[in-house]
Every structure is written in C-alpha cells, then in structure tokens.
mmCIF file of C-alpha atoms and ligand atoms in Angstrom:
data_model
loop_
_atom_site.group_PDB
_atom_site.id
_atom_site.type_symbol
_atom_site.label_atom_id
_atom_site.label_comp_id
_atom_site.label_asym_id
_atom_site.label_seq_id
_atom_site.Cartn_x
_atom_site.Cartn_y
_atom_site.Cartn_z
ATOM 1 C CA UNK I 1 0.058 0.193 -0.113
ATOM 2 C CA UNK I 2 1.571 3.181 -0.657
ATOM 3 C CA UNK I 3 2.126 5.503 1.884
ATOM 4 C CA UNK I 4 -0.268 8.279 1.173
ATOM 5 C CA UNK I 5 -2.995 5.581 1.317
ATOM 6 C CA UNK I 6 -2.074 4.355 4.834
ATOM 7 C CA UNK I 7 -3.789 5.829 7.817
ATOM 8 C CA UNK I 8 -1.505 7.479 10.446
ATOM 9 C CA UNK I 9 -0.944 6.282 13.604
ATOM 10 C CA UNK I 10 0.752 8.386 16.979
ATOM 11 C CA UNK I 11 1.568 7.273 20.515
ATOM 12 C CA UNK I 12 4.056 8.245 23.276
ATOM 13 C CA UNK I 13 6.031 7.181 26.515
ATOM 14 C CA UNK I 14 6.943 9.632 29.034
ATOM 15 C CA UNK I 15 10.701 8.977 30.005
ATOM 16 C CA UNK I 16 9.820 9.061 33.714
ATOM 17 C CA UNK I 17 11.959 6.698 34.973
ATOM 18 C CA UNK I 18 12.018 3.053 34.601
ATOM 19 C CA UNK I 19 9.695 1.499 31.916
ATOM 20 C CA UNK I 20 7.790 -1.367 33.035
ATOM 21 C CA UNK I 21 6.763 -4.609 31.529
ATOM 22 C CA UNK I 22 3.033 -3.151 31.756
ATOM 23 C CA UNK I 23 4.259 -0.514 29.558
ATOM 24 C CA UNK I 24 5.569 -2.928 27.146
ATOM 25 C CA UNK I 25 3.000 -5.163 27.270
ATOM 26 C CA UNK I 26 -0.360 -2.709 26.986
ATOM 27 C CA UNK I 27 1.664 -0.132 24.572
ATOM 28 C CA UNK I 28 5.351 -0.371 22.995
ATOM 29 C CA UNK I 29 5.313 -4.115 22.219
ATOM 30 C CA UNK I 30 2.400 -3.555 19.675
ATOM 31 C CA UNK I 31 4.371 -0.239 18.315
ATOM 32 C CA UNK I 32 6.716 -2.419 15.913
ATOM 33 C CA UNK I 33 3.964 -4.646 14.744
ATOM 34 C CA UNK I 34 1.943 -1.713 13.243
ATOM 35 C CA UNK I 35 4.779 -0.143 11.428
ATOM 36 C CA UNK I 36 4.060 -1.444 8.144
ATOM 37 C CA UNK I 37 0.267 -1.368 8.133
ATOM 38 C CA UNK I 38 0.508 2.495 9.380
ATOM 39 C CA UNK I 39 2.455 5.582 8.992
ATOM 40 C CA UNK I 40 3.569 5.152 12.262
ATOM 41 C CA UNK I 41 5.041 8.339 14.357
ATOM 42 C CA UNK I 42 6.103 7.670 17.890
ATOM 43 C CA UNK I 43 7.536 10.304 20.554
ATOM 44 C CA UNK I 44 9.335 10.338 23.661
ATOM 45 C CA UNK I 45 7.103 12.598 25.491
ATOM 46 C CA UNK I 46 9.724 14.682 27.583
ATOM 47 C CA UNK I 47 7.243 17.738 27.881
ATOM 48 C CA UNK I 48 4.626 15.509 29.731
ATOM 49 C CA UNK I 49 7.334 14.180 32.151
ATOM 50 C CA UNK I 50 8.155 17.673 33.577
ATOM 51 C CA UNK I 51 4.711 18.004 34.954
ATOM 52 C CA UNK I 52 6.058 16.200 38.115
ATOM 53 C CA UNK I 53 9.495 17.355 39.601
ATOM 54 C CA UNK I 54 12.284 15.880 37.203
ATOM 55 C CA UNK I 55 16.299 16.201 37.830
ATOM 56 C CA UNK I 56 17.641 17.808 34.715
ATOM 57 C CA UNK I 57 20.366 15.093 34.180
ATOM 58 C CA UNK I 58 18.400 12.162 34.801
ATOM 59 C CA UNK I 59 15.902 13.104 32.389
ATOM 60 C CA UNK I 60 18.053 13.722 29.937
ATOM 61 C CA UNK I 61 19.407 9.995 30.467
ATOM 62 C CA UNK I 62 15.891 8.729 30.698
ATOM 63 C CA UNK I 63 14.964 10.359 26.983
ATOM 64 C CA UNK I 64 18.208 8.416 25.263
ATOM 65 C CA UNK I 65 17.377 5.435 27.030
ATOM 66 C CA UNK I 66 13.690 5.410 26.023
ATOM 67 C CA UNK I 67 14.865 6.158 22.278
ATOM 68 C CA UNK I 68 17.225 3.389 22.577
ATOM 69 C CA UNK I 69 14.254 1.031 24.063
ATOM 70 C CA UNK I 70 11.941 2.103 21.183
ATOM 71 C CA UNK I 71 14.674 0.963 18.851
ATOM 72 C CA UNK I 72 15.790 -2.102 20.608
ATOM 73 C CA UNK I 73 11.844 -3.312 21.039
ATOM 74 C CA UNK I 74 11.626 -3.013 17.328
ATOM 75 C CA UNK I 75 10.828 0.677 16.219
ATOM 76 C CA UNK I 76 12.511 1.258 12.831
ATOM 77 C CA UNK I 77 13.564 4.190 12.007
ATOM 78 C CA UNK I 78 13.364 3.799 8.479
ATOM 79 C CA UNK I 79 9.797 2.991 8.496
ATOM 80 C CA UNK I 80 8.547 5.010 11.399
ATOM 81 C CA UNK I 81 8.879 8.460 12.504
ATOM 82 C CA UNK I 82 10.603 8.518 16.058
ATOM 83 C CA UNK I 83 11.329 11.759 17.801
ATOM 84 C CA UNK I 84 11.388 13.559 20.889
ATOM 85 C CA UNK I 85 8.459 15.780 21.740
ATOM 86 C CA UNK I 86 10.559 18.869 22.973
ATOM 87 C CA UNK I 87 12.257 19.017 19.780
ATOM 88 C CA UNK I 88 9.239 19.536 17.653
ATOM 89 C CA UNK I 89 7.828 23.133 18.905
ATOM 90 C CA UNK I 90 4.158 22.917 17.367
ATOM 91 C CA UNK I 91 3.288 20.530 20.200
ATOM 92 C CA UNK I 92 3.235 23.506 22.728
ATOM 93 C CA UNK I 93 1.799 26.014 19.926
ATOM 94 C CA UNK I 94 -1.135 23.994 19.478
ATOM 95 C CA UNK I 95 -1.648 23.335 23.191
ATOM 96 C CA UNK I 96 -2.237 26.831 23.621
ATOM 97 C CA UNK I 97 -4.673 27.139 21.153
ATOM 98 C CA UNK I 98 -6.342 24.017 22.117
ATOM 99 C CA UNK I 99 -6.511 25.475 25.652
ATOM 100 C CA UNK I 100 -8.994 28.385 24.341
ATOM 101 C CA UNK I 101 -11.577 25.656 24.099
ATOM 102 C CA UNK I 102 -10.630 23.299 27.023
ATOM 103 C CA UNK I 103 -12.528 23.800 30.021
ATOM 104 C CA UNK I 104 -11.027 23.658 33.800
ATOM 105 C CA UNK I 105 -13.910 21.327 34.778
ATOM 106 C CA UNK I 106 -13.498 18.416 32.478
ATOM 107 C CA UNK I 107 -9.694 18.685 32.938
ATOM 108 C CA UNK I 108 -10.117 18.617 36.745
ATOM 109 C CA UNK I 109 -12.215 15.445 36.663
ATOM 110 C CA UNK I 110 -9.401 13.246 35.122
ATOM 111 C CA UNK I 111 -8.792 10.500 37.211
ATOM 112 C CA UNK I 112 -5.057 10.816 36.213
ATOM 113 C CA UNK I 113 -4.721 14.142 37.453
ATOM 114 C CA UNK I 114 -6.586 13.409 40.820
ATOM 115 C CA UNK I 115 -4.511 10.798 41.300
ATOM 116 C CA UNK I 116 -1.082 12.566 40.903
ATOM 117 C CA UNK I 117 -2.465 15.410 42.646
ATOM 118 C CA UNK I 118 -2.814 13.272 45.570
ATOM 119 C CA UNK I 119 0.478 11.943 44.681
ATOM 120 C CA UNK I 120 2.383 15.218 44.376
ATOM 121 C CA UNK I 121 0.714 17.238 46.795
ATOM 122 C CA UNK I 122 3.265 19.657 47.013
ATOM 123 C CA UNK I 123 3.565 20.182 43.176
ATOM 124 C CA UNK I 124 -0.217 20.208 41.725
ATOM 125 C CA UNK I 125 0.922 22.413 38.913
ATOM 126 C CA UNK I 126 -0.824 23.838 35.563
ATOM 127 C CA UNK I 127 1.163 21.522 33.625
ATOM 128 C CA UNK I 128 -0.581 18.549 35.569
ATOM 129 C CA UNK I 129 -3.744 19.715 34.937
ATOM 130 C CA UNK I 130 -3.272 20.779 31.527
ATOM 131 C CA UNK I 131 -1.473 17.395 30.501
ATOM 132 C CA UNK I 132 -4.456 15.486 28.529
ATOM 133 C CA UNK I 133 -4.447 19.040 26.245
ATOM 134 C CA UNK I 134 -0.978 18.420 25.368
ATOM 135 C CA UNK I 135 -1.683 14.655 24.645
ATOM 136 C CA UNK I 136 -4.552 16.004 22.594
ATOM 137 C CA UNK I 137 -2.212 17.938 20.443
ATOM 138 C CA UNK I 138 0.634 15.256 20.508
ATOM 139 C CA UNK I 139 -2.450 12.949 18.595
ATOM 140 C CA UNK I 140 -4.292 15.790 16.381
ATOM 141 C CA UNK I 141 -1.198 17.330 14.730
ATOM 142 C CA UNK I 142 -0.507 14.032 13.094
ATOM 143 C CA UNK I 143 -3.945 13.656 11.782
ATOM 144 C CA UNK I 144 -3.714 10.303 13.735
ATOM 145 C CA UNK I 145 -6.742 7.802 13.388
ATOM 146 C CA UNK I 146 -5.501 5.625 15.822
ATOM 147 C CA UNK I 147 -3.413 5.667 18.973
ATOM 148 C CA UNK I 148 -2.293 2.436 20.393
ATOM 149 C CA UNK I 149 -2.018 2.907 24.506
ATOM 150 C CA UNK I 150 -2.935 1.020 27.388
ATOM 151 C CA UNK I 151 -6.423 0.837 29.197
ATOM 152 C CA UNK I 152 -5.383 3.516 31.677
ATOM 153 C CA UNK I 153 -5.317 6.422 28.424
ATOM 154 C CA UNK I 154 -8.923 5.730 27.428
ATOM 155 C CA UNK I 155 -10.248 9.057 29.309
ATOM 156 C CA UNK I 156 -7.416 10.852 27.636
ATOM 157 C CA UNK I 157 -8.383 9.564 24.038
ATOM 158 C CA UNK I 158 -12.250 10.675 24.976
ATOM 159 C CA UNK I 159 -10.899 13.998 25.798
ATOM 160 C CA UNK I 160 -9.129 13.994 22.697
ATOM 161 C CA UNK I 161 -11.872 13.613 20.455
ATOM 162 C CA UNK I 162 -13.873 15.921 22.437
ATOM 163 C CA UNK I 163 -11.447 18.373 21.538
ATOM 164 C CA UNK I 164 -11.172 17.827 18.111
ATOM 165 C CA UNK I 165 -15.021 17.630 17.409
ATOM 166 C CA UNK I 166 -15.485 21.000 19.169
ATOM 167 C CA UNK I 167 -12.973 22.641 17.293
ATOM 168 C CA UNK I 168 -14.309 20.984 13.851
ATOM 169 C CA UNK I 169 -17.425 22.236 15.066
ATOM 170 C CA UNK I 170 -16.167 25.743 15.868
ATOM 171 C CA UNK I 171 -13.806 26.448 13.328
ATOM 172 C CA UNK I 172 -14.627 23.771 10.179
ATOM 173 C CA UNK I 173 -13.067 20.258 9.516
ATOM 174 C CA UNK I 174 -9.513 20.607 10.767
ATOM 175 C CA UNK I 175 -8.660 17.462 12.634
ATOM 176 C CA UNK I 176 -9.148 14.020 12.306
ATOM 177 C CA UNK I 177 -11.052 12.246 14.923
ATOM 178 C CA UNK I 178 -8.682 9.572 16.330
ATOM 179 C CA UNK I 179 -9.794 6.193 17.838
ATOM 180 C CA UNK I 180 -8.137 4.265 20.793
ATOM 181 C CA UNK I 181 -6.113 1.207 19.750
ATOM 182 C CA UNK I 182 -6.197 -0.733 22.824
ATOM 183 C CA UNK I 183 -5.475 -4.440 23.213
ATOM 184 C CA UNK I 184 -8.998 -6.236 23.784
ATOM 185 C CA UNK I 185 -7.377 -8.334 26.241
ATOM 186 C CA UNK I 186 -5.955 -7.801 29.650
ATOM 187 C CA UNK I 187 -2.927 -7.210 28.414
ATOM 188 C CA UNK I 188 -4.245 -3.503 28.104
ATOM 189 C CA UNK I 189 -3.851 -3.016 32.208
ATOM 190 C CA UNK I 190 -1.487 -5.431 33.707
ATOM 191 C CA UNK I 191 -1.505 -5.546 37.246
ATOM 192 C CA UNK I 192 0.895 -4.790 39.799
ATOM 193 C CA UNK I 193 2.749 -8.430 41.617
ATOM 194 C CA UNK I 194 2.404 -7.353 44.690
ATOM 195 C CA UNK I 195 -1.511 -6.388 44.740
ATOM 196 C CA UNK I 196 -3.106 -7.478 41.907
ATOM 197 C CA UNK I 197 -6.332 -5.128 42.267
ATOM 198 C CA UNK I 198 -3.876 -2.205 41.256
ATOM 199 C CA UNK I 199 -2.268 -1.540 37.797
ATOM 200 C CA UNK I 200 1.225 -2.233 37.656
ATOM 201 C CA UNK I 201 2.915 1.124 37.515
ATOM 202 C CA UNK I 202 6.212 2.280 38.106
ATOM 203 C CA UNK I 203 5.643 4.876 40.801
ATOM 204 C CA UNK I 204 4.534 2.078 42.831
ATOM 205 C CA UNK I 205 6.118 2.473 46.044
ATOM 206 C CA UNK I 206 6.707 -1.227 46.395
ATOM 207 C CA UNK I 207 9.395 -2.344 43.513
ATOM 208 C CA UNK I 208 8.171 -6.107 44.071
ATOM 209 C CA UNK I 209 4.822 -4.568 42.420
ATOM 210 C CA UNK I 210 6.767 -3.779 39.234
ATOM 211 C CA UNK I 211 9.417 -5.338 36.706
ATOM 212 C CA UNK I 212 11.114 -3.233 34.963
ATOM 213 C CA UNK I 213 12.541 -3.437 31.019
ATOM 214 C CA UNK I 214 16.060 -3.354 32.932
ATOM 215 C CA UNK I 215 15.574 -5.803 35.417
ATOM 216 C CA UNK I 216 18.427 -8.604 35.732
ATOM 217 C CA UNK I 217 17.327 -12.126 35.412
ATOM 218 C CA UNK I 218 17.494 -13.187 39.374
ATOM 219 C CA UNK I 219 15.288 -9.694 39.760
ATOM 220 C CA UNK I 220 12.896 -10.703 37.729
ATOM 221 C CA UNK I 221 12.570 -13.865 39.038
ATOM 222 C CA UNK I 222 12.577 -12.832 42.293
ATOM 223 C CA UNK I 223 9.909 -10.872 41.807
ATOM 224 C CA UNK I 224 7.537 -13.288 39.995
ATOM 225 C CA UNK I 225 8.295 -15.858 42.882
ATOM 226 C CA UNK I 226 6.876 -13.181 45.482
ATOM 227 C CA UNK I 227 3.853 -12.286 43.166
ATOM 228 C CA UNK I 228 0.776 -12.258 45.395
ATOM 229 C CA UNK I 229 -1.596 -14.484 44.349
ATOM 230 C CA UNK I 230 -4.660 -16.529 45.953
ATOM 231 C CA UNK I 231 -4.925 -19.524 48.204
ATOM 232 C CA UNK I 232 -6.584 -22.174 45.753
ATOM 233 C CA UNK I 233 -4.142 -24.640 43.928
ATOM 234 C CA UNK I 234 -5.407 -24.550 40.191
ATOM 235 C CA UNK I 235 -4.014 -22.393 37.409
ATOM 236 C CA UNK I 236 -6.732 -21.165 35.366
ATOM 237 C CA UNK I 237 -7.822 -17.624 33.952
ATOM 238 C CA UNK I 238 -10.219 -15.861 36.074
ATOM 239 C CA UNK I 239 -9.336 -12.300 36.390
ATOM 240 C CA UNK I 240 -12.477 -11.730 38.714
ATOM 241 C CA UNK I 241 -11.933 -14.457 41.295
ATOM 242 C CA UNK I 242 -8.151 -15.303 40.580
ATOM 243 C CA UNK I 243 -6.509 -11.821 39.500
ATOM 244 C CA UNK I 244 -3.308 -12.853 40.799
ATOM 245 C CA UNK I 245 -3.080 -15.712 38.797
ATOM 246 C CA UNK I 246 -4.417 -14.239 35.635
ATOM 247 C CA UNK I 247 -2.401 -11.595 35.697
ATOM 248 C CA UNK I 248 0.525 -14.103 35.348
ATOM 249 C CA UNK I 249 -1.118 -16.146 32.787
ATOM 250 C CA UNK I 250 -1.440 -12.424 30.684
ATOM 251 C CA UNK I 251 2.111 -11.868 30.999
ATOM 252 C CA UNK I 252 3.328 -15.259 30.083
ATOM 253 C CA UNK I 253 0.703 -15.399 27.312
ATOM 254 C CA UNK I 254 2.257 -11.926 26.224
ATOM 255 C CA UNK I 255 6.174 -12.807 26.437
ATOM 256 C CA UNK I 256 5.783 -15.974 24.893
ATOM 257 C CA UNK I 257 3.030 -16.144 21.808
ATOM 258 C CA UNK I 258 1.457 -19.128 23.613
ATOM 259 C CA UNK I 259 -2.445 -18.639 23.837
ATOM 260 C CA UNK I 260 -3.897 -18.559 27.351
ATOM 261 C CA UNK I 261 -5.821 -21.748 27.155
ATOM 262 C CA UNK I 262 -2.437 -23.376 25.824
ATOM 263 C CA UNK I 263 -0.684 -21.871 29.254
ATOM 264 C CA UNK I 264 -3.331 -23.173 31.334
ATOM 265 C CA UNK I 265 -2.813 -26.920 29.847
ATOM 266 C CA UNK I 266 0.976 -26.151 30.127
ATOM 267 C CA UNK I 267 0.699 -25.923 34.025
ATOM 268 C CA UNK I 268 -2.537 -27.982 34.589
ATOM 269 C CA UNK I 269 -1.635 -30.061 37.801
ATOM 270 C CA UNK I 270 1.429 -28.300 38.619
ATOM 271 C CA UNK I 271 2.125 -25.795 41.546
ATOM 272 C CA UNK I 272 1.789 -22.233 41.462
ATOM 273 C CA UNK I 273 6.028 -21.917 42.746
ATOM 274 C CA UNK I 274 6.474 -23.840 39.231
ATOM 275 C CA UNK I 275 4.378 -21.621 37.538
ATOM 276 C CA UNK I 276 5.742 -18.558 38.957
ATOM 277 C CA UNK I 277 9.221 -19.499 38.289
ATOM 278 C CA UNK I 278 8.705 -20.856 34.441
ATOM 279 C CA UNK I 279 6.402 -17.000 34.323
ATOM 280 C CA UNK I 280 9.986 -15.360 35.612
ATOM 281 C CA UNK I 281 12.102 -16.877 33.246
ATOM 282 C CA UNK I 282 10.192 -16.343 29.998
ATOM 283 C CA UNK I 283 9.937 -12.592 30.869
ATOM 284 C CA UNK I 284 13.799 -12.742 31.599
ATOM 285 C CA UNK I 285 14.380 -14.412 28.484
ATOM 286 C CA UNK I 286 12.250 -12.243 26.356
ATOM 287 C CA UNK I 287 14.068 -9.297 28.257
ATOM 288 C CA UNK I 288 17.691 -10.371 27.859
ATOM 289 C CA UNK I 289 18.020 -9.710 23.775
ATOM 290 C CA UNK I 290 16.344 -6.318 24.359
ATOM 291 C CA UNK I 291 18.406 -5.123 27.019
ATOM 292 C CA UNK I 292 21.296 -6.121 25.091
ATOM 293 C CA UNK I 293 20.319 -3.992 21.852
ATOM 294 C CA UNK I 294 19.679 -1.011 23.814
ATOM 295 C CA UNK I 295 23.165 -1.282 25.578
ATOM 296 C CA UNK I 296 24.756 -1.459 22.178
ATOM 297 C CA UNK I 297 22.898 1.265 20.947
ATOM 298 C CA UNK I 298 23.559 3.407 23.767
ATOM 299 C CA UNK I 299 26.862 3.043 23.342
ATOM 300 C CA UNK I 300 26.723 4.432 19.630
ATOM 301 C CA UNK I 301 25.093 8.057 20.824
ATOM 302 C CA UNK I 302 26.220 9.285 17.124
ATOM 303 C CA UNK I 303 23.528 6.857 15.755
ATOM 304 C CA UNK I 304 20.733 7.779 17.968
ATOM 305 C CA UNK I 305 21.517 11.786 17.616
ATOM 306 C CA UNK I 306 20.900 11.189 13.995
ATOM 307 C CA UNK I 307 17.841 9.274 14.528
ATOM 308 C CA UNK I 308 16.664 12.494 16.883
ATOM 309 C CA UNK I 309 17.518 14.497 14.241
ATOM 310 C CA UNK I 310 15.681 12.893 11.167
ATOM 311 C CA UNK I 311 12.794 12.639 13.618
ATOM 312 C CA UNK I 312 12.209 15.853 14.423
ATOM 313 C CA UNK I 313 12.478 16.842 10.985
ATOM 314 C CA UNK I 314 9.870 14.447 9.662
ATOM 315 C CA UNK I 315 7.868 15.389 12.736
ATOM 316 C CA UNK I 316 8.652 19.323 12.060
ATOM 317 C CA UNK I 317 6.920 18.954 8.673
ATOM 318 C CA UNK I 318 3.614 16.925 8.976
ATOM 319 C CA UNK I 319 2.855 18.892 12.556
ATOM 320 C CA UNK I 320 3.771 22.724 10.546
ATOM 321 C CA UNK I 321 1.375 21.761 8.064
ATOM 322 C CA UNK I 322 -1.697 20.976 10.784
ATOM 323 C CA UNK I 323 -0.418 23.860 12.876
ATOM 324 C CA UNK I 324 -0.543 26.233 9.883
ATOM 325 C CA UNK I 325 -4.388 25.219 9.064
ATOM 326 C CA UNK I 326 -5.426 25.695 12.460
ATOM 327 C CA UNK I 327 -3.430 29.259 12.497
ATOM 328 C CA UNK I 328 -5.318 30.000 9.487
ATOM 329 C CA UNK I 329 -8.793 29.080 10.863
ATOM 330 C CA UNK I 330 -8.295 30.758 14.421
ATOM 331 C CA UNK I 331 -7.297 33.884 12.532
ATOM 332 C CA UNK I 332 -3.752 34.591 12.994
ATOM 333 C CA UNK I 333 -2.381 36.558 10.019
ATOM 334 C CA UNK I 334 -0.080 34.808 7.798
ATOM 335 C CA UNK I 335 3.572 35.298 8.965
ATOM 336 C CA UNK I 336 5.630 34.158 6.003
HETATM 337 P P1 TYM P 401 3.078 6.363 29.958
HETATM 338 O O1 TYM P 401 4.429 7.007 29.843
HETATM 339 O O2 TYM P 401 2.501 6.584 31.359
HETATM 340 O O3 TYM P 401 2.842 5.347 29.503
HETATM 341 C C1 TYM P 401 3.220 4.401 28.339
HETATM 342 C C2 TYM P 401 1.865 3.292 27.919
HETATM 343 O O4 TYM P 401 1.881 2.578 28.732
HETATM 344 C C3 TYM P 401 0.760 2.102 29.183
HETATM 345 N N1 TYM P 401 0.462 1.385 30.300
HETATM 346 C C4 TYM P 401 -0.060 0.132 30.592
HETATM 347 N N2 TYM P 401 -0.191 -0.609 29.676
HETATM 348 C C5 TYM P 401 -0.789 -1.978 30.167
HETATM 349 N N3 TYM P 401 -0.679 -2.355 31.806
HETATM 350 C C6 TYM P 401 -0.137 -1.251 32.519
HETATM 351 N N4 TYM P 401 0.022 -1.219 33.932
HETATM 352 C C7 TYM P 401 0.204 -0.148 32.014
HETATM 353 N N5 TYM P 401 0.800 1.178 32.615
HETATM 354 C C8 TYM P 401 1.224 1.907 31.632
HETATM 355 C C9 TYM P 401 0.174 3.197 28.927
HETATM 356 O O5 TYM P 401 -1.474 3.695 28.906
HETATM 357 C C10 TYM P 401 0.489 4.069 27.583
HETATM 358 O O6 TYM P 401 0.025 3.613 26.493
HETATM 359 N N6 TYM P 401 0.196 9.735 28.699
HETATM 360 C C11 TYM P 401 0.779 8.902 28.142
HETATM 361 C C12 TYM P 401 2.306 9.137 26.930
HETATM 362 C C13 TYM P 401 1.513 10.217 25.833
HETATM 363 C C14 TYM P 401 0.910 9.837 25.077
HETATM 364 C C15 TYM P 401 0.622 11.006 24.084
HETATM 365 C C16 TYM P 401 -0.062 8.145 24.252
HETATM 366 C C17 TYM P 401 1.881 11.607 25.502
HETATM 367 N N7 TYM P 401 1.107 12.008 24.519
HETATM 368 C C18 TYM P 401 -0.081 10.516 22.935
HETATM 369 C C19 TYM P 401 -0.427 8.747 23.408
HETATM 370 C C20 TYM P 401 -0.903 9.625 22.915
HETATM 371 C C21 TYM P 401 1.207 8.214 29.328
HETATM 372 O O7 TYM P 401 0.805 8.470 30.146
HETATM 373 O O8 TYM P 401 2.251 7.316 28.887
#
C-alpha cells in the first residue's frame, strides 16, 4: 500500500524513570507490529514528564534510554517517525490554541490528574492539569486515526476526541477524530505483582509490584516468586476470582506468544511455585536480547543523535502543516 493511502497512528511514552513490562505489554510491544500497516509516529514525551519534578540530568539520560529502548523493541526509524517531543515546537503551540477550547472542569475531572495531585500534593501545577491537552495536541497534529495505548489512557483519548470535534464544529473540518487502539485482552491493563487489584505502575512505592525492562534475570525471577496470588491451587484464567494468577497468565501469554488456554494446559496440575518461576524465566529470557540491543545502541550516541534529528525534521514537517491550518482557521495573520 502506498504511504499516502495508509492511516496515521501516533503514540508516546514518558521518559519518567523505569519502563515497566506493563508499558511494554500494553503499548510498546505493539508499536513495531503496526509499522507496516500504518504511517507510525512515535515520540518520547519529555514535555509531559516535567509535569512531575524531574532531575535535569536524569531526564536527559531517561530520554536517550527510551529512544534506545524503542529501537531495541523493534521500532525501525526507517519505517516510522521516531522523535523527542520537545524537539518539535508545534506541540506546545497547538496546546495553547486547544487550551482556549478546553474547560477547567473537564480537566480537573480526569482520573490521572486526581491521582497525581494526591501523590504529588506539594506540586499540583498547571502543567499537571493541562497534561491531556498537550496529549491531544500530540495526536491531532499528526492527523492520527489510531492511538495504541493501555486502558489507563482511555479517558485522555475521549478528551482528545471531544477537543477535536469541538474545534472542527467551531472552525470547520481541521482534525481527524482519533480512535483508541486498546488491546481487547487483559494486556491493556497489566496488574501489580504485589497487589493484583492495582495497575502495575513504575511509581508504586513497592518495587516488588513492577518489573522493569532493565531488571536482570535474578531480580525478575525473585519478583515473580513473590507475586501475590490466591490460596487455591489451580492455574486458571479468571480475572474476577483469581486476579493474581490471571495477571501472570496474561504476562506469560504476552512474552511467549502462547495462548491463555495453551498456558493453562501447560501448567495443569502443577504448583503455583513452579508456575511463577516459569513466568519469571519467560520474561527474563525475552528481556535479555532487548537489554543487549539497548546497551549496544546507547553506546552509539552518534547513531541515536542522527535518528533523533531525522525524526524531529519529519515530525516538524507534518506538524507544521496542521498547525498552519489551525492558525489560519482561528484568524492568525500569515507570518511568512
Ligand atoms: P506512560 O508513559 O505513562 O505509559 C506508556 C504506555 O504504557 C501504558 N501502560 C500500561 N499498559 C498496560 N498495563 C499497565 N499497567 C500500563 N501502565 C502503563 C499506557 O497506557 C501508555 O500507553 N500520557 C501517556 C504518554 C503520552 C501519549 C501521548 C500517549 C503522551 N502523549 C499521545 C498516546 C498519545 C502516558 O501516560 O504514558
């Protein structure tokens, strides 16, 4: 299919610390798979990351690491546009315009805003509240039809759609109204290993709750061995009654490609201890080549620099086109 006939797709991940296997299963793992079917545009969302306090040197390091991880997870910079959000000024520029049609009421109702405000009570800043408007700008600038994300981003996508429709109604057709591309299975919401009623999150105070993409084999297996399950003995997928075991089956499925019924059959009659170690080994074995490739890329700063530069140029061109249209529609005088 010619590139012009393909639909566009956008997604981003924040460089705010360790990336978990939840981020991988719910989002990043799918990015590479979508590259042939869609015009894919992927960003490292550093502008979003500063809505909570970041150490400058650490943020720079995490940004580069996430770039390398994206490529190690199969994003091919020759096929997809891969860039750092702050390198492309249109993201902030469109945010300003969209702010004029976004309401404080709808932003303060966002679950993530409420959660983060509670967790960072000493730093409830305007950026934290405006986070979803910046996210809408990311998506709408590229006229993305689809947005591959985990289930926790659903509310932000709804807001993106509302803003696109609101703008189009007020100023005439400008933006593609995007749809979420959210996994239908439980991979859309990987749960904490320490408390399977909670989402797996890198900001969990209990490090046993999450596995990061950088964890070594011993750490991965230790965390899975400690995973909270239930007191029966059968390894069966039943998220309502057996959330811990079901979560482990989901993770096993994601990392081995075996279906859930296949996994259930494989472990029929076996104990939880054996199952947990098998899941840990499958995850560690799948992470090892990704970690090695990421380390190789991080040692080649010149290559990463070139990827970022080319990606920013491509993203600049696409985003300018949309931004110019927006500026014209709202009545800004042409500057050039
Ligand atoms: P972030 O960095 O918090 O998370 C990156 C992606 O990982 C998904 N995710 C999960 N999926 C399954 N199970 C989990 N436990 C889990 N935890 C996280 C998230 O849904 C996300 O897809 N706001 C975005 C970043 C962003 C963005 C965008 C995304 C900025 N601009 C535009 C899409 C389009 C975020 O919080 O990502």
